[in-house]
């Protein structure tokens, strides 16, 4: 932790049911993960995801990015979190550290609209390319805005 | 040969019925299997349930060779244009079975991207309830569809031109 | 065989013509994709120069649904995620929720969950292996595999009433206790299954055609496997010795004696062999667990306020009725802290985890699933580059992509 603090500045550490979480500033996510990967043996990136804290009680920031790391030799788990905000939520991509982050970051972009600077191929991955909103944000309704009914109808006569 | 003898050796029928009889016993399904129901569709074709007993074991993945489309599983926004295109590629006469709750109504997935029933966008002949339906239910649907083909099938497909078949079945439109 | 795309894509042909690449569309409706995914292949003759996967043809908003259903309702939706092994998803989801709520399940529940997880692993591997054979032309292999799966369906039906999409677990327990009838069926299954595995192994394990198609195709090295976040049989076939059942023991796995199955080659054949070997190890675990199920309640007690009381108690006593009411009313229910928890299990495909954020209500604020298929499919372009078009289905089969888990 001290090494991490020396590298990226302020770091807050918390513990919940045996899982260690650290919160790092969004600008230094890449540096922190690089340090953890190269120096501390967290060589497996399990997941990159995001939480939209729009209606969350006592939340100060809008989006919380979550990186789940595992050290395959040490069997330790570490959750690294970073907060970003509207209007331009951007963090540096970690594809240069882990190839596996490629699609995971694309999914976060698709679902939450968080930009990953330096990502080689930041396109929508799950939704159609012409989709304009980010569906997992909390201000988007579950039933959608009618996009699912926006198709031509085929009848027996036409087909 | 006397007429009485002849009657013992030939069966008389209407041409429509003969054609329908041929069609109903040689349905070639096109398995449009997207999700969980697809596994039950595979189980229907596999050893225990054996859909070959009803003459429709010839699963062809090319729409040009099929006349029965079995839509098994939910259809989402990105998939619907594909579904419509495949439906258009199938030669007439063709029928469609909507297998499972998701294909018929959207099922539990009342979300932003799942189409709430494929019958809003393509014609459907037979609905199979269940999530997923058991293989026996699917076989029953095939048997019922055979009965329907026998009952109203015509050689040139006049039954498809009936006005009630021209509309989508769901009048309800969401705003 | 040259393995890098640039080598043959840029080679000038003999008569000095410019080389060109064919673009071929593979899917989304194709027999070898099993479900729905699309590949845009760049072909140089029959060689695959590049593959661009296009997914999302089954994206149904699972994670959004998780924010509007409560912890017990959402289990029905997790079934539909990896529908080849639904109970693994159920267990993973409820393990994450229980971690968030701080609940420890009873030993009997832990054993029952272990047994169903291993049965699901067998079921998943059987489908994967059968389909792998089917894709390269061995239809009989698929039929053998399905005969074993039908037995598992029967067991699941006796256990919880559904062939698949079981929704078997609940917060703090399971839906129904395991009955002596089910135990008997599982014992029969344990006697029946080695024969099936033997048949399958005899049919394809040494089959010249099959081995030639699978060996050396789609090689993933150990470093790449870790760098690309691979887990499960995929990583173990490349020599990574990581298995959550041993490395981070959960449920009752520490009680049993079993081995991690690994291979070094990292090709399709290695993935086939790892899955084959895991079938046998899973049978060993089930055989040990089924004889040693501890007595006692399968659900945690009512004082923890998370498990519904048994129906008889609800209908006849006022306490049962009140606790039932308290749990099912939308504005009451179980209380969770304003915290976040991640729990993962070794699902048949790899590490399947759920990241649950609680906000004090009985619903998850965010229910993130870490899908193994998604991560594994991202490696596909890397695996197929340089191989021939017919290898596409072999590699796809060996990855065991489940589209509903891929797209969620």
XYZ file of C-alpha atoms in Angstrom:
742
model
C 0.000 0.000 0.000
C 2.832 2.358 0.820
C 4.391 1.733 -2.544
C 1.056 2.443 -4.156
C 0.702 5.620 -2.160
C 4.149 6.779 -3.186
C 3.283 6.122 -6.810
C -0.163 7.596 -7.232
C -0.723 9.890 -4.273
C -3.787 9.630 -2.089
C -5.110 6.089 -1.730
C -7.884 5.012 0.579
C -8.011 1.399 1.663
C -11.026 -0.415 3.035
C -11.875 -3.947 3.966
C -15.203 -5.738 3.649
C -15.717 -9.419 4.449
C -12.164 -10.332 3.628
C -11.924 -8.356 0.393
C -9.449 -5.484 0.186
C -10.466 -2.466 -1.828
C -8.370 0.531 -2.735
C -9.622 3.757 -4.247
C -7.164 5.609 -6.450
C -7.578 8.915 -8.293
C -8.943 8.435 -11.785
C -5.980 10.103 -13.444
C -3.572 7.556 -12.003
C -5.472 4.312 -12.599
C -3.093 3.187 -15.280
C -0.004 3.894 -13.184
C -1.474 2.147 -10.169
C -2.429 -0.953 -12.125
C 0.949 -1.026 -13.837
C 2.670 -0.893 -10.470
C 0.458 -3.651 -9.090
C 1.036 -5.813 -12.132
C 4.767 -5.370 -12.495
C 5.891 -5.137 -8.884
C 3.296 -6.922 -6.793
C 2.357 -9.905 -8.897
C -1.297 -9.070 -9.648
C -1.004 -10.495 -13.126
C -4.592 -11.544 -13.877
C -7.221 -8.934 -14.619
C -10.509 -10.602 -13.798
C -12.952 -7.875 -14.630
C -13.378 -4.245 -15.514
C -16.786 -2.868 -14.717
C -18.533 0.255 -13.628
C -21.269 1.338 -11.247
C -23.472 4.361 -11.823
C -23.991 6.039 -8.447
C -26.710 8.429 -9.600
C -29.317 7.550 -6.947
C -26.983 5.952 -4.460
C -27.269 7.167 -0.864
C -24.375 9.454 0.133
C -22.597 9.188 -3.194
C -20.452 12.084 -4.318
C -19.276 10.889 -7.698
C -21.304 9.639 -10.630
C -19.386 6.660 -11.965
C -17.215 4.225 -10.074
C -14.896 2.088 -12.156
C -14.000 -1.281 -10.683
C -10.938 -3.335 -11.587
C -10.738 -6.796 -10.071
C -7.200 -8.150 -9.879
C -5.819 -11.537 -8.885
C -2.264 -12.617 -8.272
C -1.988 -16.094 -9.721
C 1.081 -16.936 -7.634
C -0.017 -15.349 -4.383
C -3.744 -16.056 -4.699
C -4.529 -12.587 -3.437
C -7.432 -10.568 -4.671
C -7.556 -6.811 -4.884
C -10.304 -4.479 -6.003
C -9.143 -1.172 -7.420
C -11.752 1.537 -7.745
C -11.672 4.965 -9.278
C -14.353 7.611 -9.633
C -15.071 9.668 -12.705
C -17.735 12.258 -13.375
C -19.791 13.815 -16.111
C -19.542 15.608 -18.498
C -16.502 13.844 -19.876
C -15.818 10.613 -18.021
C -12.442 9.439 -19.286
C -9.737 7.186 -17.927
C -6.614 5.815 -19.494
C -7.038 2.398 -21.048
C -5.131 -0.576 -19.658
C -5.116 -2.587 -22.879
C -1.368 -2.133 -23.095
C -1.056 -3.980 -19.789
C -3.644 -6.693 -20.329
C -4.941 -7.736 -23.742
C -7.984 -9.111 -21.966
C -9.090 -5.623 -20.993
C -9.959 -4.863 -24.595
C -13.493 -6.202 -24.704
C -14.190 -5.482 -21.058
C -13.474 -1.797 -21.631
C -15.521 -1.797 -24.798
C -18.425 -3.159 -22.809
C -18.077 -0.424 -20.195
C -18.074 2.162 -22.987
C -21.128 0.550 -24.546
C -23.098 0.361 -21.330
C -21.988 3.484 -19.461
C -20.352 5.771 -21.990
C -17.021 6.006 -20.228
C -14.211 6.767 -22.635
C -10.951 4.882 -22.422
C -8.143 7.022 -23.740
C -5.696 5.010 -25.789
C -8.032 2.108 -26.439
C -7.292 0.656 -29.889
C -10.856 -0.076 -30.927
C -13.468 1.701 -28.839
C -16.713 0.759 -30.585
C -20.045 -0.438 -29.297
C -19.873 -4.150 -28.641
C -23.270 -5.370 -27.493
C -25.758 -2.780 -28.694
C -26.343 -1.916 -32.365
C -23.991 0.725 -33.682
C -26.777 3.208 -34.313
C -27.861 3.143 -30.678
C -27.443 6.556 -29.123
C -27.803 6.111 -25.355
C -25.971 4.118 -22.726
C -28.448 1.609 -21.343
C -26.996 0.745 -17.947
C -26.965 4.330 -16.752
C -29.510 4.852 -14.030
C -31.380 7.552 -15.924
C -32.277 5.138 -18.725
C -35.486 3.191 -18.059
C -35.543 -0.605 -17.943
C -38.133 -0.868 -20.703
C -36.172 1.468 -22.919
C -37.496 4.360 -24.944
C -39.297 2.365 -27.596
C -36.260 1.354 -29.627
C -37.348 -2.261 -29.465
C -40.527 -1.551 -31.478
C -38.797 0.377 -34.196
C -38.761 -2.233 -36.944
C -40.693 -2.894 -40.138
C -43.512 -5.439 -39.884
C -43.596 -8.360 -42.273
C -46.970 -9.834 -43.122
C -47.888 -12.998 -44.970
C -48.541 -11.120 -48.165
C -45.159 -9.435 -48.260
C -42.982 -12.333 -47.357
C -61.598 -53.559 -65.389
C -64.818 -52.887 -63.684
C -65.286 -49.697 -61.785
C -65.974 -51.648 -58.617
C -62.569 -53.316 -58.841
C -60.901 -50.022 -59.496
C -62.242 -48.565 -56.267
C -60.356 -51.202 -54.309
C -57.066 -50.207 -55.794
C -57.050 -46.409 -55.869
C -57.935 -43.813 -53.314
C -59.695 -40.704 -54.472
C -58.939 -37.381 -52.884
C -58.831 -33.697 -53.597
C -55.591 -32.421 -54.976
C -55.338 -29.874 -52.196
C -55.576 -32.563 -49.566
C -53.036 -34.731 -51.274
C -50.570 -31.877 -51.492
C -51.195 -30.890 -47.903
C -50.718 -34.469 -46.799
C -47.384 -34.585 -48.552
C -46.331 -31.260 -47.117
C -47.318 -31.969 -43.566
C -45.359 -35.182 -43.337
C -42.153 -33.727 -44.692
C -41.679 -30.533 -42.761
C -38.082 -29.450 -42.856
C -37.410 -27.285 -39.837
C -35.045 -24.383 -39.828
C -33.868 -24.151 -36.214
C -33.529 -20.480 -35.444
C -32.137 -21.310 -32.027
C -30.927 -18.299 -30.131
C -31.064 -19.170 -26.447
C -32.126 -21.706 -23.831
C -34.975 -23.135 -25.903
C -32.399 -24.090 -28.496
C -31.037 -26.675 -26.102
C -34.477 -28.221 -25.762
C -34.728 -28.098 -29.535
C -31.499 -30.078 -29.701
C -32.867 -32.487 -27.110
C -35.991 -32.895 -29.258
C -33.855 -33.879 -32.178
C -31.555 -36.085 -30.119
C -31.904 -39.683 -29.131
C -34.559 -39.735 -26.434
C -37.344 -37.664 -27.934
C -36.552 -38.186 -31.594
C -38.622 -35.823 -33.684
C -37.956 -38.082 -36.672
C -41.040 -40.048 -35.640
C -43.091 -37.162 -37.007
C -41.230 -36.657 -40.227
C -39.464 -33.441 -39.370
C -36.021 -34.539 -38.359
C -34.285 -32.953 -41.304
C -32.861 -29.888 -39.629
C -31.457 -27.683 -42.326
C -29.543 -24.584 -41.453
C -29.986 -23.073 -44.862
C -33.263 -21.167 -45.079
C -33.574 -21.963 -48.777
C -34.176 -25.615 -47.999
C -36.685 -25.240 -45.189
C -40.366 -24.690 -44.826
C -40.796 -24.570 -41.059
C -39.025 -22.002 -38.961
C -38.749 -22.776 -35.264
C -37.800 -19.619 -33.409
C -36.386 -20.889 -30.130
C -35.322 -18.247 -27.686
C -35.506 -14.523 -27.256
C -34.969 -12.256 -30.217
C -33.288 -8.956 -29.510
C -32.977 -5.723 -31.426
C -29.792 -6.693 -33.183
C -31.159 -10.099 -34.149
C -34.570 -9.094 -35.483
C -33.380 -7.851 -38.902
C -31.574 -11.172 -39.283
C -34.731 -13.061 -38.388
C -36.782 -11.110 -40.916
C -34.219 -11.637 -43.618
C -34.100 -15.378 -43.008
C -37.882 -15.529 -43.012
C -37.940 -13.793 -46.375
C -35.349 -16.163 -47.761
C -37.424 -19.230 -47.011
C -39.454 -20.498 -49.985
C -43.232 -20.647 -49.893
C -45.182 -22.333 -48.424
C -43.659 -21.772 -45.011
C -44.761 -21.870 -41.432
C -43.389 -20.541 -38.195
C -43.435 -21.959 -34.681
C -42.651 -19.536 -31.896
C -41.123 -21.733 -29.229
C -41.066 -20.588 -25.640
C -42.256 -17.604 -23.686
C -39.447 -15.320 -24.823
C -40.096 -15.706 -28.531
C -43.856 -15.434 -28.067
C -44.094 -12.515 -25.645
C -40.669 -11.500 -24.433
C -41.030 -13.613 -21.315
C -39.194 -12.384 -18.265
C -37.096 -10.076 -20.416
C -39.162 -6.925 -20.456
C -36.081 -4.860 -21.176
C -34.857 -2.200 -23.514
C -33.534 -4.507 -26.175
C -35.716 -7.626 -26.238
C -38.460 -7.749 -28.824
C -41.728 -8.350 -27.024
C -42.949 -11.215 -29.150
C -41.795 -11.989 -32.663
C -45.388 -11.958 -33.895
C -45.217 -8.179 -33.902
C -42.856 -8.365 -36.827
C -43.272 -11.702 -38.613
C -46.283 -14.012 -39.015
C -46.482 -16.893 -36.530
C -48.602 -20.025 -36.878
C -48.094 -21.842 -33.621
C -47.103 -20.685 -30.150
C -45.518 -23.033 -27.636
C -45.716 -21.852 -24.030
C -43.143 -22.706 -21.409
C -39.795 -21.451 -20.305
C -38.402 -23.545 -21.840
C -41.068 -25.882 -23.254
C -40.444 -29.551 -22.795
C -39.580 -31.538 -25.923
C -42.990 -33.198 -25.732
C -44.620 -29.791 -26.052
C -42.612 -28.980 -29.135
C -43.544 -32.322 -30.678
C -47.179 -31.572 -29.882
C -46.814 -28.232 -31.645
C -45.439 -29.953 -34.717
C -48.353 -32.414 -34.655
C -50.830 -29.566 -34.298
C -49.205 -27.708 -37.136
C -49.509 -30.819 -39.283
C -53.202 -30.936 -38.489
C -53.513 -27.279 -39.410
C -51.744 -27.797 -42.725
C -54.000 -30.733 -43.508
C -57.090 -28.773 -42.564
C -56.573 -25.575 -44.471
C -53.670 -26.106 -46.836
C -54.132 -25.483 -50.539
C -51.899 -26.283 -53.448
C -51.192 -22.679 -54.416
C -51.147 -21.300 -50.893
C -54.463 -19.462 -51.086
C -54.854 -19.788 -47.336
C -52.000 -17.343 -46.819
C -53.877 -14.627 -48.725
C -56.766 -14.468 -46.248
C -57.218 -10.979 -44.883
C -56.911 -12.008 -41.247
C -53.460 -13.361 -41.959
C -52.292 -10.089 -43.406
C -52.307 -8.299 -40.098
C -50.033 -8.848 -37.223
C -51.892 -10.577 -34.471
C -51.064 -8.080 -31.780
C -53.238 -4.994 -32.135
C -51.763 -3.531 -29.000
C -49.180 -0.925 -29.814
C -47.054 0.612 -27.145
C -46.591 4.339 -27.157
C 2.232 -23.572 -41.446
C 2.972 -19.875 -41.040
C 1.179 -18.528 -38.037
C 1.268 -14.782 -38.410
C -1.180 -13.050 -40.687
C 1.153 -10.469 -42.128
C 3.429 -13.105 -43.597
C 0.983 -14.498 -46.080
C -1.373 -11.566 -46.384
C 1.321 -9.369 -47.849
C 3.118 -12.019 -49.868
C 2.996 -11.248 -53.578
C 1.566 -14.106 -55.572
C 3.672 -15.857 -58.152
C 2.397 -14.109 -61.229
C 2.909 -10.722 -59.668
C -0.779 -10.011 -59.048
C -1.729 -8.034 -56.005
C -2.831 -10.293 -53.165
C -6.337 -9.677 -51.983
C -8.414 -10.876 -49.095
C -11.863 -12.329 -49.260
C -14.343 -11.080 -46.718
C -16.678 -13.752 -45.495
C -19.578 -13.470 -43.147
C -19.936 -16.312 -40.648
C -23.154 -16.273 -38.698
C -25.126 -15.008 -36.850
C -27.279 -17.949 -37.865
C -24.922 -20.808 -38.473
C -24.995 -24.378 -37.195
C -21.508 -24.215 -35.721
C -22.105 -21.067 -33.740
C -24.564 -23.115 -31.631
C -26.342 -19.943 -30.716
C -25.882 -16.521 -32.147
C -22.643 -14.799 -32.825
C -21.140 -13.361 -35.937
C -17.652 -13.406 -37.339
C -16.366 -11.406 -40.236
C -13.499 -13.442 -41.630
C -10.793 -12.084 -43.878
C -9.670 -14.986 -45.999
C -6.544 -15.430 -48.051
C -7.485 -18.445 -50.070
C -8.524 -20.850 -47.362
C -6.331 -19.290 -44.705
C -7.917 -16.973 -42.175
C -5.971 -13.731 -42.179
C -8.122 -12.028 -39.606
C -11.377 -12.518 -37.793
C -13.527 -9.718 -36.476
C -16.091 -10.975 -33.982
C -19.362 -9.124 -33.791
C -21.457 -9.987 -30.763
C -24.547 -8.653 -29.076
C -27.102 -10.711 -30.986
C -28.491 -11.957 -27.709
C -27.958 -8.983 -25.466
C -31.041 -8.957 -23.271
C -30.144 -6.564 -20.492
C -29.559 -9.079 -17.703
C -27.653 -6.603 -15.590
C -30.381 -3.998 -15.925
C -33.014 -6.541 -14.852
C -30.900 -7.324 -11.803
C -31.419 -3.784 -10.588
C -35.193 -4.156 -10.482
C -35.661 -7.680 -9.117
C -34.906 -8.711 -5.566
C -32.208 -11.162 -4.628
C -34.396 -14.239 -4.798
C -36.264 -13.227 -7.933
C -33.130 -12.566 -9.921
C -32.076 -16.188 -9.610
C -34.577 -17.110 -12.321
C -32.813 -14.729 -14.656
C -29.350 -16.068 -13.849
C -30.605 -19.451 -15.050
C -30.939 -18.058 -18.530
C -27.385 -16.781 -18.481
C -25.445 -19.972 -18.989
C -28.293 -22.320 -19.693
C -26.019 -25.332 -20.074
C -25.147 -25.235 -16.384
C -27.820 -23.101 -14.710
C -27.229 -24.211 -11.147
C -23.656 -22.959 -11.236
C -25.003 -19.506 -12.002
C -27.562 -19.795 -9.214
C -24.867 -20.752 -6.751
C -22.520 -17.981 -7.897
C -25.217 -15.332 -7.629
C -26.322 -16.362 -4.186
C -22.784 -16.730 -2.964
C -22.195 -13.103 -3.882
C -25.428 -12.026 -2.200
C -24.654 -14.042 0.913
C -21.225 -12.514 1.048
C -22.811 -9.084 0.889
C -25.288 -9.938 3.626
C -22.808 -11.832 5.755
C -24.680 -15.136 5.759
C -22.952 -18.493 6.192
C -24.894 -21.444 4.830
C -25.349 -24.702 6.697
C -23.000 -27.641 6.041
C -25.780 -29.651 4.443
C -26.620 -26.815 2.076
C -22.970 -26.464 1.225
C -22.764 -30.145 0.315
C -25.925 -30.049 -1.754
C -24.671 -27.021 -3.640
C -21.365 -28.737 -4.283
C -23.130 -31.780 -5.673
C -25.329 -29.779 -8.020
C -22.381 -27.658 -9.146
C -20.447 -30.748 -10.098
C -23.429 -32.299 -11.860
C -23.722 -29.089 -13.845
C -20.041 -29.239 -14.686
C -20.562 -32.720 -16.083
C -23.575 -31.536 -18.040
C -21.730 -28.532 -19.457
C -18.662 -30.490 -20.440
C -20.809 -33.183 -22.036
C -22.534 -30.639 -24.234
C -19.284 -28.917 -25.075
C -17.536 -32.160 -25.953
C -20.514 -33.470 -27.865
C -20.831 -30.285 -29.842
C -17.099 -30.197 -30.447
C -17.419 -33.624 -32.017
C -20.546 -32.626 -33.905
C -18.852 -29.605 -35.418
C -16.060 -31.656 -36.886
C -18.436 -34.335 -38.096
C -18.774 -36.914 -35.306
C -22.538 -37.095 -34.812
C -22.509 -40.286 -32.764
C -20.311 -38.617 -30.192
C -23.002 -35.990 -29.724
C -25.649 -38.659 -29.237
C -23.548 -40.355 -26.556
C -23.097 -37.068 -24.769
C -26.797 -36.315 -24.851
C -27.672 -39.664 -23.329
C -25.659 -38.633 -20.265
C -27.207 -35.192 -20.204
C -30.722 -36.611 -20.229
C -29.875 -38.451 -17.003
C -28.767 -35.193 -15.412
C -31.989 -33.574 -16.578
C -33.911 -36.339 -14.846
C -31.998 -35.822 -11.625
C -32.598 -32.091 -11.793
C -36.272 -32.671 -12.473
C -36.586 -34.873 -9.405
C -34.627 -32.350 -7.372
C -36.401 -29.134 -8.273
C -39.053 -29.793 -10.881
C -37.464 -28.389 -14.009
C -35.350 -30.025 -16.665
C -33.134 -27.010 -16.817
C -33.587 -23.387 -15.793
C -33.750 -24.775 -12.285
C -33.643 -21.643 -10.063
C -32.533 -23.987 -7.345
C -30.807 -21.838 -4.752
C -32.236 -19.213 -2.416
C -30.514 -16.695 -0.186
C -29.248 -18.775 2.713
C -30.253 -22.143 1.359
C -31.814 -24.025 -1.477
C -35.343 -24.391 -2.756
C -35.866 -27.995 -1.695
C -33.815 -30.387 0.316
C -32.200 -33.304 -1.444
C -34.391 -36.409 -1.093
C -33.412 -40.092 -0.794
C -34.915 -40.621 -4.249
C -32.531 -38.078 -5.747
C -29.625 -39.615 -3.880
C -30.555 -42.972 -5.385
C -30.764 -41.464 -8.861
C -27.355 -39.849 -8.468
C -25.900 -43.196 -7.363
C -27.334 -44.810 -10.475
C -25.933 -41.985 -12.541
C -22.487 -42.529 -11.043
C -22.647 -46.136 -12.163
C -23.921 -45.244 -15.617
C -21.659 -42.336 -16.451
C -18.194 -43.989 -16.620
C -19.486 -46.149 -19.457
C -20.549 -43.081 -21.422
C -17.223 -41.370 -20.851
C -15.469 -44.537 -21.887
C -17.498 -44.723 -25.080
C -16.818 -41.111 -25.896
C -13.123 -41.489 -25.224
C -12.882 -44.634 -27.337
C -14.725 -42.971 -30.157
C -12.690 -39.802 -30.447
C -9.723 -39.821 -28.076
C -7.456 -41.710 -30.450
C -9.397 -41.076 -33.632
C -6.933 -40.074 -36.302
C -9.267 -37.697 -38.120
C -10.334 -35.953 -34.941
C -6.814 -35.637 -33.518
C -5.474 -34.286 -36.788
C -8.171 -31.645 -36.880
C -7.742 -30.584 -33.273
C -4.044 -30.896 -32.463
C -1.956 -27.823 -33.068
C -4.982 -25.668 -33.861
C -5.742 -22.535 -31.895
C -2.681 -22.523 -29.670
C -2.732 -20.267 -26.614
C 0.440 -20.087 -24.556
C 0.517 -19.822 -20.792
C 1.587 -16.172 -20.752
C -1.061 -15.207 -23.269
C -3.716 -17.047 -21.315
C -2.990 -14.997 -18.202
C -2.551 -11.780 -20.125
C -5.891 -12.282 -21.853
C -7.691 -12.979 -18.561
C -8.500 -16.595 -19.412
C -9.651 -18.868 -16.616
C -11.060 -22.325 -16.269
C -10.431 -25.181 -18.726
C -9.238 -22.665 -21.291
C -6.351 -21.515 -19.082
C -5.700 -24.961 -17.650
C -5.259 -26.393 -21.134
C -2.478 -23.848 -21.569
C -0.681 -24.845 -18.412
C -2.068 -22.389 -15.876
C -2.644 -24.383 -12.708
C -5.329 -22.141 -11.326
C -8.566 -23.676 -10.113
C -10.740 -21.738 -7.713
C -11.944 -24.965 -6.139
C -8.444 -25.490 -4.777
C -6.903 -22.043 -4.763
C -9.763 -20.220 -3.074
C -11.865 -23.022 -1.636
C -15.556 -22.323 -1.378
C -18.562 -24.493 -0.474
C -17.352 -27.945 0.628
C -14.531 -28.469 -1.821
C -11.792 -28.688 0.842
C -13.417 -31.909 2.094
C -12.927 -33.790 -1.129
C -10.023 -35.413 -2.826
C -9.637 -34.428 -6.459
C -7.021 -33.208 -8.871
C -6.635 -30.183 -11.109
C -6.587 -31.253 -14.737
C -4.025 -29.411 -16.814
C -2.374 -29.723 -20.174
C 0.613 -27.953 -21.666
C -0.131 -27.666 -25.354
C -2.883 -25.063 -25.229
C -4.463 -26.232 -28.471
C -7.970 -27.510 -29.166
C -6.994 -31.093 -28.424
C -5.641 -30.046 -25.022
C -8.915 -28.309 -24.222
C -10.766 -31.464 -25.260
C -8.571 -33.593 -23.019
C -8.836 -31.246 -20.044
C -12.604 -31.310 -20.243
C -12.610 -35.091 -20.596
C -10.400 -35.428 -17.528
C -12.535 -33.009 -15.542
C -15.579 -35.172 -16.184
C -13.884 -37.993 -14.303
C -12.748 -35.721 -11.477
C -16.252 -34.323 -11.125
C -17.668 -37.813 -10.885
C -15.165 -38.479 -8.106
C -16.295 -35.396 -6.203
C -19.968 -36.310 -6.554
C -19.247 -39.864 -5.426
C -17.494 -38.600 -2.303
C -20.101 -35.962 -1.538
C -23.188 -38.093 -2.018
C -22.093 -40.592 0.642
C -21.214 -37.953 3.225
C -24.045 -35.428 3.163
C -24.258 -34.084 6.724
C -27.590 -34.266 8.513
C -29.318 -31.150 9.743
C -31.293 -28.328 8.189
C -30.563 -27.305 4.640
C -31.603 -23.689 5.109
C -30.391 -21.223 7.685
C -32.736 -20.402 10.544
C -35.521 -17.797 10.453
C -33.642 -15.490 12.826
C -31.399 -14.410 9.964
C -34.404 -12.965 8.158
C -33.620 -14.116 4.690
C -35.174 -17.546 4.057
C -38.904 -17.987 3.673
C -40.380 -20.250 6.382
C -41.763 -23.623 5.256
C -45.337 -23.479 3.918
C -46.792 -25.544 6.742
C -45.535 -23.019 9.254
C -46.885 -20.096 7.243
C -50.358 -21.599 7.041
C -50.672 -22.661 10.674
C -48.722 -20.228 12.848
C -48.852 -16.476 13.164
C -45.064 -16.175 13.516
C -44.529 -18.002 10.255
C -47.073 -15.824 8.520
C -45.515 -12.628 9.816
C -41.996 -13.582 8.844
C -43.207 -14.655 5.392
C -45.007 -11.335 4.978
C -42.010 -9.360 6.146
C -39.811 -11.053 3.577
C -41.998 -10.869 0.505
C -43.387 -7.340 0.807
C -41.593 -5.034 -1.588
C -40.683 -2.340 0.911
C -39.475 -4.725 3.608
C -37.491 -7.852 2.963
C -33.906 -8.597 3.737
C -31.606 -5.756 4.687
C -28.237 -5.359 3.033
C -25.434 -2.962 3.914
C -24.375 -0.108 1.633
C -21.442 -2.133 0.433
C -20.071 -3.978 -2.559
C -19.037 -7.603 -2.725
C -17.601 -9.900 -5.339
C -17.787 -13.657 -5.138
C -16.731 -16.114 -7.780
C -16.975 -19.820 -8.380
C -15.167 -22.107 -10.751
C -17.985 -22.575 -13.227
C -17.547 -25.173 -15.985
C -16.295 -22.470 -18.317
C -14.041 -20.582 -15.962
C -14.329 -18.022 -13.257
C -17.938 -16.941 -12.985
C -18.365 -14.128 -10.517
C -20.963 -11.603 -9.511
C -20.197 -8.115 -8.322
C -23.135 -6.999 -6.213
C -23.672 -3.483 -4.939
C -26.197 -3.142 -2.123
C -27.940 0.097 -1.223
C -30.006 -0.981 1.784
C -33.004 -2.133 -0.246
C -33.798 -5.798 -0.980
C -32.687 -5.212 -4.567
C -29.196 -5.068 -5.914
C -28.129 -1.593 -6.918
C -25.902 -3.152 -9.531
C -25.597 -6.814 -10.424
C -22.560 -7.302 -12.557
C -21.777 -10.730 -13.915
C -18.225 -11.599 -14.857
C -18.855 -13.908 -17.800
C -16.141 -16.393 -18.758
C -17.446 -16.839 -22.317
C -17.103 -13.131 -23.030
C -13.470 -13.075 -22.007
C -12.684 -16.288 -23.840
C -14.322 -15.224 -27.054
C -12.171 -12.106 -27.077
C -9.173 -14.379 -27.661
C -10.743 -15.908 -30.755
C -9.140 -13.700 -33.440
C -5.780 -14.432 -31.882
C -6.412 -18.188 -31.891
C -7.656 -18.485 -35.447
C -5.173 -16.298 -37.303
C -3.209 -18.369 -39.757
C -5.418 -21.422 -39.650
C -7.835 -22.594 -42.300
C -11.507 -21.868 -42.642
C -12.475 -25.344 -41.486
C -10.590 -24.777 -38.242
C -12.954 -21.961 -37.323
C -15.611 -24.382 -36.141
C -13.064 -26.535 -34.325
C -11.750 -23.567 -32.352
C -15.252 -22.246 -31.692
C -16.306 -25.638 -30.398
C -13.330 -25.886 -28.092
C -13.972 -22.447 -26.561
C -17.509 -23.456 -25.540
C -19.115 -20.103 -26.199
C -22.575 -19.761 -24.702
C -24.143 -16.771 -26.379
C -26.506 -15.920 -23.550
C -23.551 -15.634 -21.227
C -21.485 -13.903 -23.872
C -23.998 -11.125 -24.417
C -26.116 -11.211 -21.285
